[in-house]
Coordinates of C-alpha atoms in Angstrom, one line a residue:
Chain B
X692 CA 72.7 9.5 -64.2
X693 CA 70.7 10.4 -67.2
X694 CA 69.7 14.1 -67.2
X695 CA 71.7 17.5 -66.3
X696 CA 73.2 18.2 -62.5
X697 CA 72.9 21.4 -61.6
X698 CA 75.2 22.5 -59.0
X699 CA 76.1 19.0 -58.1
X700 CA 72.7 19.3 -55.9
X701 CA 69.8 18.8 -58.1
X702 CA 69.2 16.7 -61.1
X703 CA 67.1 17.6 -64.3
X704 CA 66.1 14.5 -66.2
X705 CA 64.8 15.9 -69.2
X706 CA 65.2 18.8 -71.6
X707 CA 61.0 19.4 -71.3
X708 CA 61.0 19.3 -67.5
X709 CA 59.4 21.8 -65.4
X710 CA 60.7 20.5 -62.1
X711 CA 64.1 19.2 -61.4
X712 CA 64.8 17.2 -58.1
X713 CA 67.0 17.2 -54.8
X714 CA 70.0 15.4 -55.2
X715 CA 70.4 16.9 -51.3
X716 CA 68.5 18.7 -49.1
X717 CA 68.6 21.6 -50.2
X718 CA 67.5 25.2 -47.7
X719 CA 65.7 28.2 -48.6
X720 CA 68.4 30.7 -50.4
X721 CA 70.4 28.2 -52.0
X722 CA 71.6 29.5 -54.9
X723 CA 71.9 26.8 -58.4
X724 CA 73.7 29.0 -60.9
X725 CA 73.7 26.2 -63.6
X726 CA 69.9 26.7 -63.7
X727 CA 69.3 29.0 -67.4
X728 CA 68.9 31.8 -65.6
X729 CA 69.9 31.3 -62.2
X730 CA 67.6 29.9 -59.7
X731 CA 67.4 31.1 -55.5
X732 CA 65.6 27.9 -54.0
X733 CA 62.8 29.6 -52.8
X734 CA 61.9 27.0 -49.4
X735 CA 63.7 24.0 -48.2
X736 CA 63.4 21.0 -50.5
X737 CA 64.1 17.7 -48.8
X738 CA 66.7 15.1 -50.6
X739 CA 64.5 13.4 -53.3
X740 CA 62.1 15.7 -53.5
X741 CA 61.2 18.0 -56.7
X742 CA 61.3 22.1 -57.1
X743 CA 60.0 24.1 -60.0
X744 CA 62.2 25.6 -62.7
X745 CA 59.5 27.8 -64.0
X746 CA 56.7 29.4 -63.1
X747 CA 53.9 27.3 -63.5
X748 CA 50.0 28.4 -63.1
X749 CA 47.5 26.4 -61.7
X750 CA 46.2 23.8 -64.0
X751 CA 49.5 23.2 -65.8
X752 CA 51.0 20.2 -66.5
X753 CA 53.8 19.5 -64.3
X754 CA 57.0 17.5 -66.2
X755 CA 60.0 15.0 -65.5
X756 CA 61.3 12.3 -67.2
X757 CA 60.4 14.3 -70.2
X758 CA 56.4 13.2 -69.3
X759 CA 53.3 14.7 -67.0
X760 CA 53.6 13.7 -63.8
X761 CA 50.7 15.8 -62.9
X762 CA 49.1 18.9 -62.6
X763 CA 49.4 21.8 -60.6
X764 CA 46.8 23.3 -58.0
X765 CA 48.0 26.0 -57.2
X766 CA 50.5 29.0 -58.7
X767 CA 53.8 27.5 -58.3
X768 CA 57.1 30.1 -58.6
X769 CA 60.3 29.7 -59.9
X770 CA 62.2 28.4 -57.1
X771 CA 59.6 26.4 -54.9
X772 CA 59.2 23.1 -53.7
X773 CA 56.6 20.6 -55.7
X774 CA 55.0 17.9 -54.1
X775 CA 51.3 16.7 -53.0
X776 CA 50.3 19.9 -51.2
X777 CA 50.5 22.0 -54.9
X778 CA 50.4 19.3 -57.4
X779 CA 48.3 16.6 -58.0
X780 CA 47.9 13.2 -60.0
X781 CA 45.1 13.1 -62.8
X782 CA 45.1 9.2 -62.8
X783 CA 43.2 6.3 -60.6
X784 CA 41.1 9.2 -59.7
X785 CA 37.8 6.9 -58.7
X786 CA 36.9 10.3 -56.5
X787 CA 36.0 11.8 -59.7
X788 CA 34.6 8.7 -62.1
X789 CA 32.5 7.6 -59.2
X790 CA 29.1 8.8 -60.9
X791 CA 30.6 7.9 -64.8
X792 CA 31.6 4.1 -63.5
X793 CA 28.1 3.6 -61.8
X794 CA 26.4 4.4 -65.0
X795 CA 29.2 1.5 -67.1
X796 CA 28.3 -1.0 -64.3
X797 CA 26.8 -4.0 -66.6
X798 CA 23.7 -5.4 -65.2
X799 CA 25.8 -8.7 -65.7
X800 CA 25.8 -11.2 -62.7
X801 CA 28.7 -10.7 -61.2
X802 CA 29.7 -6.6 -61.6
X803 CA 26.6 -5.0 -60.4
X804 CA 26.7 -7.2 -57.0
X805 CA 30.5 -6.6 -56.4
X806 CA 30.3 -2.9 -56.9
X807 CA 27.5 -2.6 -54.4
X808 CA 29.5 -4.8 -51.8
X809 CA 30.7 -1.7 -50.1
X810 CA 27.8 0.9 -50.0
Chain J
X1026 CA 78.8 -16.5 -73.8
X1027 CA 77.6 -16.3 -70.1
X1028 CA 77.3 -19.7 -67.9
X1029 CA 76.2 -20.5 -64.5
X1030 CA 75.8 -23.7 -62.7
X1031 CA 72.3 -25.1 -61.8
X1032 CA 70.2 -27.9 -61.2
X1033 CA 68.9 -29.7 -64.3
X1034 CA 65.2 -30.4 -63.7
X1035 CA 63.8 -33.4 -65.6
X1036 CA 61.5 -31.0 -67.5
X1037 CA 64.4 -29.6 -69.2
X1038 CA 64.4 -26.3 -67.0
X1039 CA 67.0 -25.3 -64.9
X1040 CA 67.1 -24.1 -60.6
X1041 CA 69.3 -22.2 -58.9
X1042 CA 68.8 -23.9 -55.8
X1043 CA 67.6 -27.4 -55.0
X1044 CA 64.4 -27.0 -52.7
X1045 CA 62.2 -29.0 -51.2
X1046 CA 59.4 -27.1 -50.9
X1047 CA 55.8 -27.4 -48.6
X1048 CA 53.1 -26.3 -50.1
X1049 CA 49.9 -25.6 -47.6
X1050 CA 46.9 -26.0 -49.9
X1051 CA 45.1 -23.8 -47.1
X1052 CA 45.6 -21.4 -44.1
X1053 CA 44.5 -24.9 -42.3
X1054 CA 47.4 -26.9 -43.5
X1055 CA 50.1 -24.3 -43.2
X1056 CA 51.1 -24.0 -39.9
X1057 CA 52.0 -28.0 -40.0
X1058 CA 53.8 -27.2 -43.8
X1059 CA 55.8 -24.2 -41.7
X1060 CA 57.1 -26.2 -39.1
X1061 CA 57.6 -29.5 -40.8
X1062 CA 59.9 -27.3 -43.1
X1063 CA 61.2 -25.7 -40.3
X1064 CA 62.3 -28.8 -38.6
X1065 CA 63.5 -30.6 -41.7
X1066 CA 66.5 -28.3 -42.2
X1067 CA 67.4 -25.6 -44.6
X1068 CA 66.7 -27.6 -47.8
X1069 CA 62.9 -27.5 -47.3
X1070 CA 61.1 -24.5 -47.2
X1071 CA 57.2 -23.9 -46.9
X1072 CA 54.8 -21.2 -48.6
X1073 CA 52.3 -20.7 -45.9
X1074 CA 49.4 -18.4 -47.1
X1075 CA 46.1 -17.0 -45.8
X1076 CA 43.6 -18.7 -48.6
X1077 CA 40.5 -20.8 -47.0
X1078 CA 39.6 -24.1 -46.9
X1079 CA 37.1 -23.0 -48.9
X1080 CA 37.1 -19.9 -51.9
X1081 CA 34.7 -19.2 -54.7
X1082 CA 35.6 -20.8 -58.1
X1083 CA 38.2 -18.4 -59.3
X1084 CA 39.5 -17.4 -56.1
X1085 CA 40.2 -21.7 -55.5
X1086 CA 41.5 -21.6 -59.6
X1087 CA 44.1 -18.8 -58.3
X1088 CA 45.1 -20.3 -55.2
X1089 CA 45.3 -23.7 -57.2
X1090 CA 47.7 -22.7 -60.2
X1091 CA 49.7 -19.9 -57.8
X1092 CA 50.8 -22.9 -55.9
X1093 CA 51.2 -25.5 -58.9
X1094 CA 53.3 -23.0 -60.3
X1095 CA 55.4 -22.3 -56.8
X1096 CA 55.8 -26.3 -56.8
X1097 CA 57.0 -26.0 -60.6
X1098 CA 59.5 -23.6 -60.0
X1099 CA 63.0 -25.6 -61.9
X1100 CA 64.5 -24.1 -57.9
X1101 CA 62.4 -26.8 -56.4
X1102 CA 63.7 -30.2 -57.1
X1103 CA 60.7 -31.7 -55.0
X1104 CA 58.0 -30.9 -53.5
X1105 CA 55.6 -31.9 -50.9
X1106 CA 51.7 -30.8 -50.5
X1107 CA 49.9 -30.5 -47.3
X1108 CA 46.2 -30.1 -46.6
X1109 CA 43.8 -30.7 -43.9
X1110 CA 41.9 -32.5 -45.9
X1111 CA 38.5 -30.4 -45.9
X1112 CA 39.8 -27.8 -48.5
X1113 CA 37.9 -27.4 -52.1
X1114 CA 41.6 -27.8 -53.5
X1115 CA 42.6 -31.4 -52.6
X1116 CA 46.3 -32.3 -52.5
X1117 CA 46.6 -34.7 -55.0
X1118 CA 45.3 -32.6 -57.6
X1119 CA 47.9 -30.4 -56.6
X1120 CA 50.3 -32.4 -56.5
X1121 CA 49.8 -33.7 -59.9
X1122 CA 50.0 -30.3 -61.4
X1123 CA 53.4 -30.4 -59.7
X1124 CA 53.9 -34.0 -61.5
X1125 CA 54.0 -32.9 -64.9
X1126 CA 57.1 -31.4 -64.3
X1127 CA 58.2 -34.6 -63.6
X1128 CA 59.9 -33.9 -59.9
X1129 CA 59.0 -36.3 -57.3
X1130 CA 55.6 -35.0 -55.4
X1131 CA 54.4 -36.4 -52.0
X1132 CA 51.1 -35.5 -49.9
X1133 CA 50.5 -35.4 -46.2
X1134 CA 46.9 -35.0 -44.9
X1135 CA 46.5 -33.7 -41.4
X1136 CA 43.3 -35.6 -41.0
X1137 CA 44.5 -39.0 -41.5
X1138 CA 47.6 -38.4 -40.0
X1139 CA 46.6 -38.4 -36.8
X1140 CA 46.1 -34.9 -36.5
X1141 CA 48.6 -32.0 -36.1
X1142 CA 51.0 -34.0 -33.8
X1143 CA 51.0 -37.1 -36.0
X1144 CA 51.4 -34.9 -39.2
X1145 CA 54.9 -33.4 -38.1
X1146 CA 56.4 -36.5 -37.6
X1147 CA 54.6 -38.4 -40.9
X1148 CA 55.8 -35.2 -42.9
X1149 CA 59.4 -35.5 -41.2
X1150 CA 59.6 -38.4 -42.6
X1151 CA 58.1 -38.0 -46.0
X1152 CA 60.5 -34.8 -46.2
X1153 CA 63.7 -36.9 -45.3
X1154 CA 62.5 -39.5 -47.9
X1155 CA 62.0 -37.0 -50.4
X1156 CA 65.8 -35.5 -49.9
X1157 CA 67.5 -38.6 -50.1
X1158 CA 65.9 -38.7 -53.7
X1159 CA 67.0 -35.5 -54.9
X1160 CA 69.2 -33.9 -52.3
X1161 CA 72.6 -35.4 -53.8
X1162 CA 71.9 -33.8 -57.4
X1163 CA 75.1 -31.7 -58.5
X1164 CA 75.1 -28.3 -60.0
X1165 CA 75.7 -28.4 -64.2
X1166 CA 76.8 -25.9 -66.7
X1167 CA 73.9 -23.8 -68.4
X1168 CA 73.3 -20.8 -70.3
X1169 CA 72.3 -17.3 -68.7
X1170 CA 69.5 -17.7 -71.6
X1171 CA 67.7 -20.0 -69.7
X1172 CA 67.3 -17.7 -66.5
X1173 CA 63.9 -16.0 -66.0
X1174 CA 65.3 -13.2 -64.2
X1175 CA 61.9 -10.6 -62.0
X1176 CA 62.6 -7.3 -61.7
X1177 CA 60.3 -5.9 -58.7
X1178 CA 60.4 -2.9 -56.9
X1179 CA 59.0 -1.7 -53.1
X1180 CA 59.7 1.4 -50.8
X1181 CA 60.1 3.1 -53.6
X1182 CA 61.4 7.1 -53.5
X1183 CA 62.8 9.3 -55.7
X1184 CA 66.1 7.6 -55.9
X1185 CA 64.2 4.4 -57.3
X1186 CA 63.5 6.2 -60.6
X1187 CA 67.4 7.7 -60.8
X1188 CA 69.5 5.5 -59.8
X1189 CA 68.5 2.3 -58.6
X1190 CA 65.9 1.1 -61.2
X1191 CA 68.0 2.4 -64.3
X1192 CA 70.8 0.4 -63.0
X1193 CA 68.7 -2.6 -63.0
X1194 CA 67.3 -2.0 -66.5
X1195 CA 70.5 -2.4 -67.6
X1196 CA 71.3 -5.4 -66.0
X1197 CA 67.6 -6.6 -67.7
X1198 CA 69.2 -5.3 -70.8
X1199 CA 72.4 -7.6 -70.7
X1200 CA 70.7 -10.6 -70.1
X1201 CA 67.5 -10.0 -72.6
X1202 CA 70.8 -9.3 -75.1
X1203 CA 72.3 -12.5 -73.6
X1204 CA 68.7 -14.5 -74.8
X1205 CA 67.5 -14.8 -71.0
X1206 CA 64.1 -13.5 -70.3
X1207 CA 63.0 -10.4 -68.0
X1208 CA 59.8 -10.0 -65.7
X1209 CA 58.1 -6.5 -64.9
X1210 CA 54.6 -7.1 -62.9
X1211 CA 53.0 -4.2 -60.5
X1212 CA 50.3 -3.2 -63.2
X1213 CA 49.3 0.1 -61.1
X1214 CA 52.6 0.8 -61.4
X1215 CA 51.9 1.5 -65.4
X1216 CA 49.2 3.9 -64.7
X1217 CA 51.2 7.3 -66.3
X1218 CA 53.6 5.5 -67.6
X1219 CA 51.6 3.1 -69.8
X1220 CA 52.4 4.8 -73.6
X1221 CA 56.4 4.7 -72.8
X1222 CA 55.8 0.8 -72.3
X1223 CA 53.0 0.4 -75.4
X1224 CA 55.8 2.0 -77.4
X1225 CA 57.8 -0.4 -76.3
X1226 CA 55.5 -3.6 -77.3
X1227 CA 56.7 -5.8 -80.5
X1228 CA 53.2 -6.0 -81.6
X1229 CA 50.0 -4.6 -81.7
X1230 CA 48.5 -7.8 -80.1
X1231 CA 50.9 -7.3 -76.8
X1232 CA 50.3 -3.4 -76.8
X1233 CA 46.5 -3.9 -76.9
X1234 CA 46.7 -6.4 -74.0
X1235 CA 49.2 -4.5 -71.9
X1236 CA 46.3 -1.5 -72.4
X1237 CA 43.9 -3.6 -71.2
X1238 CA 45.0 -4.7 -68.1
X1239 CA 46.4 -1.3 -67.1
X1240 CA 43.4 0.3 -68.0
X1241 CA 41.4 -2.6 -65.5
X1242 CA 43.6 -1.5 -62.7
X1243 CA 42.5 2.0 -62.9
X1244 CA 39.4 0.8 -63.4
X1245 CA 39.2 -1.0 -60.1
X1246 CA 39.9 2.7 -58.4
X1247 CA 36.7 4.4 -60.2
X1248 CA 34.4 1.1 -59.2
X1249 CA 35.5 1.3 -55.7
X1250 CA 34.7 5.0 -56.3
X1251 CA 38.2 6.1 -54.7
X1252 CA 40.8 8.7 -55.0
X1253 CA 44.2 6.3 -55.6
X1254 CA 46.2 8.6 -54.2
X1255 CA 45.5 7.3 -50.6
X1256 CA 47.6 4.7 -51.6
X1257 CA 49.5 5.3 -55.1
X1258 CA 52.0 6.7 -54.3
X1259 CA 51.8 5.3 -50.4
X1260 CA 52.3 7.7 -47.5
X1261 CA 56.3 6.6 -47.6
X1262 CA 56.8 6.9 -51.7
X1263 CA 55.3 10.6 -50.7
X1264 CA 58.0 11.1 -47.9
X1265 CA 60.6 10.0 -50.3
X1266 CA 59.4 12.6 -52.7
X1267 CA 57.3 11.2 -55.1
X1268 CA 54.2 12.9 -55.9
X1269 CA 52.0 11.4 -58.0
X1270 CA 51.4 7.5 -59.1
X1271 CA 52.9 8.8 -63.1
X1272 CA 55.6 9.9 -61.1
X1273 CA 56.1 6.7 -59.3
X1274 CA 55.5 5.0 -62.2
X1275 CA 57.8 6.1 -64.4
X1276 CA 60.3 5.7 -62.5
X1277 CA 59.6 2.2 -61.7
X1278 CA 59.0 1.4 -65.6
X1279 CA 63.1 2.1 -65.7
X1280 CA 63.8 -1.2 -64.1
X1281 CA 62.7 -3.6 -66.7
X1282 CA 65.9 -2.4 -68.9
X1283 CA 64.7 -0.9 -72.9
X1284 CA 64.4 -3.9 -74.7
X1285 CA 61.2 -4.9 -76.8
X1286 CA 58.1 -5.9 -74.6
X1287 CA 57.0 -9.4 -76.0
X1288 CA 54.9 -10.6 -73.9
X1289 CA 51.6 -10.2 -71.3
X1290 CA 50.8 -12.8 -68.7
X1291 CA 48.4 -12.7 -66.4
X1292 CA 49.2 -13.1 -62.2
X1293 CA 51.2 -16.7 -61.7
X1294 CA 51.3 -17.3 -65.6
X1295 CA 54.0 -18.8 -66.7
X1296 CA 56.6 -16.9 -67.9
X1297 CA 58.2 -17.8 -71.7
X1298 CA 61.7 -18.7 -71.5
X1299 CA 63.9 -16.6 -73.6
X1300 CA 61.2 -14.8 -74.5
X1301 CA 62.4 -11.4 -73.9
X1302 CA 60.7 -8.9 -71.2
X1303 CA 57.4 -9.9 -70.3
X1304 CA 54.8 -7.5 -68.6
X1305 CA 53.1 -9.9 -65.9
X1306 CA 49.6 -8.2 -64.5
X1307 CA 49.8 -8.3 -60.8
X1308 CA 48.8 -6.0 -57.6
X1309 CA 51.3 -3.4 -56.4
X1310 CA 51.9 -5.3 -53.3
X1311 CA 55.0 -6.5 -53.5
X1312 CA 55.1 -9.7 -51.8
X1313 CA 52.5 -11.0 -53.7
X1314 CA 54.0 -9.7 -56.6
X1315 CA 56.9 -11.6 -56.1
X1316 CA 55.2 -14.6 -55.8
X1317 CA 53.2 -14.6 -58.7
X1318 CA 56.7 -14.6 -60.9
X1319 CA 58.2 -17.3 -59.1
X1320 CA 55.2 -19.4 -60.1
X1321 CA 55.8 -18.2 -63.3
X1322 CA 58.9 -19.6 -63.2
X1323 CA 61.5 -16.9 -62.5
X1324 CA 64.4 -18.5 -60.7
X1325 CA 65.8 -14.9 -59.4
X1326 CA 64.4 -12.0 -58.3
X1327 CA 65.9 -8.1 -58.1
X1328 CA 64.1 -5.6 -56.0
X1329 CA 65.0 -2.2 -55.2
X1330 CA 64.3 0.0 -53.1
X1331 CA 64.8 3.3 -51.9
X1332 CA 63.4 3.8 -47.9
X1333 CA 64.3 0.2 -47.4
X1334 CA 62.6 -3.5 -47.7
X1335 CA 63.8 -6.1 -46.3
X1336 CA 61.4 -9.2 -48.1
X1337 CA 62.8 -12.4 -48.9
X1338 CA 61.1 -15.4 -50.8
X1339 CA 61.5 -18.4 -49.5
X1340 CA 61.9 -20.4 -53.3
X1341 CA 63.4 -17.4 -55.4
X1342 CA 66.8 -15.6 -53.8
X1343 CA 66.0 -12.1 -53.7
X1344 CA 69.0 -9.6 -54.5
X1345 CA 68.3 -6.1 -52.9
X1346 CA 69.3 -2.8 -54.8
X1347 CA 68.9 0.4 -53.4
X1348 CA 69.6 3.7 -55.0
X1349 CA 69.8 5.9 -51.4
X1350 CA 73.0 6.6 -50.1
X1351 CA 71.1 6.5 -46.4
X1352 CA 69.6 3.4 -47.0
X1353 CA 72.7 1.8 -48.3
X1354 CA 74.3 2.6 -45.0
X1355 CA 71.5 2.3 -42.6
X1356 CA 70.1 -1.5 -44.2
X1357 CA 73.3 -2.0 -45.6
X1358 CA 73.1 -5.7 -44.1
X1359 CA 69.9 -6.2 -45.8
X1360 CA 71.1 -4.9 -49.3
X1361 CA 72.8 -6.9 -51.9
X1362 CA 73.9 -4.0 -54.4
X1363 CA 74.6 -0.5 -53.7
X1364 CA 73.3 2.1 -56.8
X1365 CA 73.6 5.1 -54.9
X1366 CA 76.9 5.1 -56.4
X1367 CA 75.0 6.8 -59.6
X1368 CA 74.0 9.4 -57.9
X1369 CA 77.8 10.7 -56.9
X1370 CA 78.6 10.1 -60.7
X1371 CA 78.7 6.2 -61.6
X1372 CA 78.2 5.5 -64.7
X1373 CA 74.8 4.0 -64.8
X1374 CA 76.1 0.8 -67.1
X1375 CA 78.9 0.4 -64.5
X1376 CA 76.1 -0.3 -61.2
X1377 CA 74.2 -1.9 -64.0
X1378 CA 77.7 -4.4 -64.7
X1379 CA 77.9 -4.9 -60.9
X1380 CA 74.0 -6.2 -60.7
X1381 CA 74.4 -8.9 -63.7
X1382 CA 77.4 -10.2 -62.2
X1383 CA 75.5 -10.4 -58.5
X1384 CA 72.7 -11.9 -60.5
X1385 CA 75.4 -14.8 -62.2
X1386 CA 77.1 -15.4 -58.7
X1387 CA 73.3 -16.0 -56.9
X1388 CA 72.8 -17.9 -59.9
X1389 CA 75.6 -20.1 -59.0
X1390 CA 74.6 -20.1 -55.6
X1391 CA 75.8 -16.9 -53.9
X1392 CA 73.7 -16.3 -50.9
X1393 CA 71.1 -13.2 -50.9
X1394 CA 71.3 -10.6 -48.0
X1395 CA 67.6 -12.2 -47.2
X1396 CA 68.5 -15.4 -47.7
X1397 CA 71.3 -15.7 -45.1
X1398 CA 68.5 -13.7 -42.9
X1399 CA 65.9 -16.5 -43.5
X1400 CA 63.4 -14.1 -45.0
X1401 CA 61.1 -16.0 -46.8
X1402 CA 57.7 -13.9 -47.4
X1403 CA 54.9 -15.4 -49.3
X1404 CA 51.4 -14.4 -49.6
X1405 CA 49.0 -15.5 -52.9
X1406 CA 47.4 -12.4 -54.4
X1407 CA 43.0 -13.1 -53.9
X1408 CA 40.9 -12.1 -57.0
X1409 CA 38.7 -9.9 -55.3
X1410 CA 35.1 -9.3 -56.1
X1411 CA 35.5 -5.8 -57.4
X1412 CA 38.5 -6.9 -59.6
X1413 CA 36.3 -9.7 -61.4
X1414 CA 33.5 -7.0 -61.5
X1415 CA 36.1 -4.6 -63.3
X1416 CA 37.5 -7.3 -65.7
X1417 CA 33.9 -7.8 -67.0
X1418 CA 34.1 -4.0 -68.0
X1419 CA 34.6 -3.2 -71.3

């Protein structure tokens, strides 16, 4: 695997990241002593799934593979799981370029039609 | 130097199997092209589809060259086309797309063939006719270079991105070293993940392309005015703990090895031999995904998974990988390679060996998990409206 195993339970793929995930599940009070410093899992954190290795604050850019995956809602401690209920995607958001893509809309035959097709 | 034994197509390309294959030219025509297939016997195998009789221009243009493409394929050594014979797309324009490839091409009309009841048995026939001239054709020697090899992923989870899809990347990376060509399509599947892969572009002409039509997917989300999160990453992605589409998406990037990207096709395009790893622009479906690189001409397929997928193809074998340990053991009689191996400590270039060599042996005619199961999924990808509407975006 590319990346560092901590314990043998949870897998950091890049120097940069801020999360690192579940190679098991893993319960709240596990201790991962290879984290720099140690780590106490703060809530369970299913197999697959990702948990912080810093403290992040809402707003901040959440990291693995080295690269945003997203950004945080919420404050997010040391220790506790990450997934869609504290972090969210910033891309293929058409929730928030609805008003911005109306306006780009050519008058065109063709574009202005199809984007009214569903109103 | 790596060999495998195919068929030898009179175009010059090269199968892996030696299909007959019954193309529906419409929804109409396909249950008739399903069970004439059916009957006919293993050899034969139909692509029935959903499109119309009748489709706007470019929806009839996709439909048209998906299938042309299908029937193209160097694993079908003939093919024959069904129709109604009411569609906008007739059959023998069809077929003679298929004829410049120089394979033997036949047409059966429902209509004139007495209707649905007189069809099966004129198409039995045809079919039977249509094996005697091509079913007898022996295997040959030829170079892994010539394989178009797709690399496709579905039920995807956080195992995709650390085990499963590494390992196939360096499979992809063995044969791109070997002078074979790779396939990455699911262009959503970009979005976050699009300046590893631009980075990755020979030139600037592929890198501004590869832009574009990731930058038109996402583009499709703010016309439609929604939130892809719905459905990027998909309810099950989320339960296998992916977050976010960048996550998803990186993950899946992985699969398609390191190599240079050299070239952008659009959906059904056909693929350049030897050319390297090609980015084809396709929806994140996977079925239709699929089917787009087997009209552009991959012979083979690889798809992981993580939660599990079962889909076949019914031109291309499709060789399952899976990077969960659960899934290896609960669908381990619908998986052809197990990667979970990497997460106990397998060297990643030791599950990525095991994957080439799977990929030479289905090459040389290895049955696929989903092949011995008969799972043979096919669907065409419709240009939609909104995705014209997007494309005219600039």
């Amino acid at each position: 695997m590319k990346g560092d195993v901590l314990d043998g339970r949870a897998l950091v793929m890049a120097e940069a990241d801020t999360v690192a995930t579940a190679l098991e599940d893993l319960a709240a009070g596990d201790r991962l002593d290879d984290a720099d410093p140690p780590l106490t899992v703060a809530e369970d954190v299913p197999f697959g799934h990702t948990l912080a290795l810093v403290d992040v604050a809402a707003g901040d850019i959440v990291r693995k593979y080295g690269e945003a995956i997203g950004e945080a809602t919420e404050p997010i401690a040391r220790g506790e799981w990450v997934h869609t209920h504290n972090c969210e995607s910033a891309r293929g958001r058409g929730d928030r370029a609805t008003v911005e893509s109306e306006d780009e809309v050519p008058a065109a035959s063709g574009g202005s039609e199809s984007a009214g097709d569903d109103r | 130097m790596d060999t495998f034994d195919g068929y030898r197509r009179p175009d010059g390309r090269i199968g892996v199997r030696n299909h007959v294959a019954v193309l529906p030219t419409s929804v109409a025509a396909s249950p008739v092209a399903d069970r004439v297939a059916d009957d006919a016997g293993r050899w034969a195998r139909a692509t029935p589809h959903q499109m119309g009789t009748s489709q706007p221009d470019e929806g009839r243009e996709r439909t048209r060259d998906v299938l042309a493409g299908v029937g193209r394929n160097p694993n079908v050594g003939a093919a024959l086309v069904v129709e109604l014979g009411t569609e906008d797309i007739a059959a023998d324009d069809l077929a003679d797309d298929i004829a410049r490839s120089g394979k033997p091409v036949e047409t059966l009309t429902v209509r004139e063939a007495g209707g649905t009841a007189g069809a099966l048995d004129a198409g039995a026939d045809v079919l039977a006719d249509l094996w005697q001239e091509v079913g007898d054709q022996r295997r040959e020697e030829a170079d892994v270079s010539e394989l178009v090899f797709a690399v496709e992923c579905g039920g995807s989870d956080a195992t995709s991105g650390i085990a499963a899809n590494p390992a196939l990347g360096d499979a992809s990376d063995r044969l791109v070293d070997a002078g074979g060509a790779v396939c990455i399509s699911e262009t959503p599947e970009f979005i976050g993940a699009e300046h590893v892969a631009a980075e990755r572009c020979a030139d600037e002409a592929t890198r501004e392309k590869l832009l574009d039509r990731v930058d038109r997917r996402e583009r499709l989300a703010d016309l439609m005015g929604v939130d892809m999160r719905g459905a990027q990453p998909s309810p099950g992605n989320q339960e296998g703990g992916l977050t976010t589409i960048e996550e998803k998406s990186l993950g899946a990037l992985a699969k398609c090895g390191t190599r240079a990207i050299r070239h952008v096709v659009d959906y059904g395009e056909a693929i350049p031999v030897g050319g390297g790893v090609t980015v084809m622009d396709s929806p994140g479906y996977d079925v239709e995904s699929v089917v787009g690189k087997v009209a552009g001409g991959a012979q083979v397929v690889a798809f992981t998974t993580g939660r599990g997928s079962t889909t076949g193809n019914p031109i291309a074998p499709v060789i399952k990988v899976t990077g969960n340990p659960r899934t290896a053991d609960r669908l381990a009689s619908n998986m052809d390679v197990d990667a979970s191996t990497v997460i106990d400590g397998e060297p990643i270039g030791e599950a990525g060996e095991r994957i080439y060599r799977t990929l030479l042996s289905v090459a040389d005619g290895a049955e696929t998990a989903a092949e011995s199961r008969r799972l043979a999924e096919f669907a065409i990808n419709e240009r939609q409206p909104r995705e014209l509407a997007a494309e005219g975006q600039r």
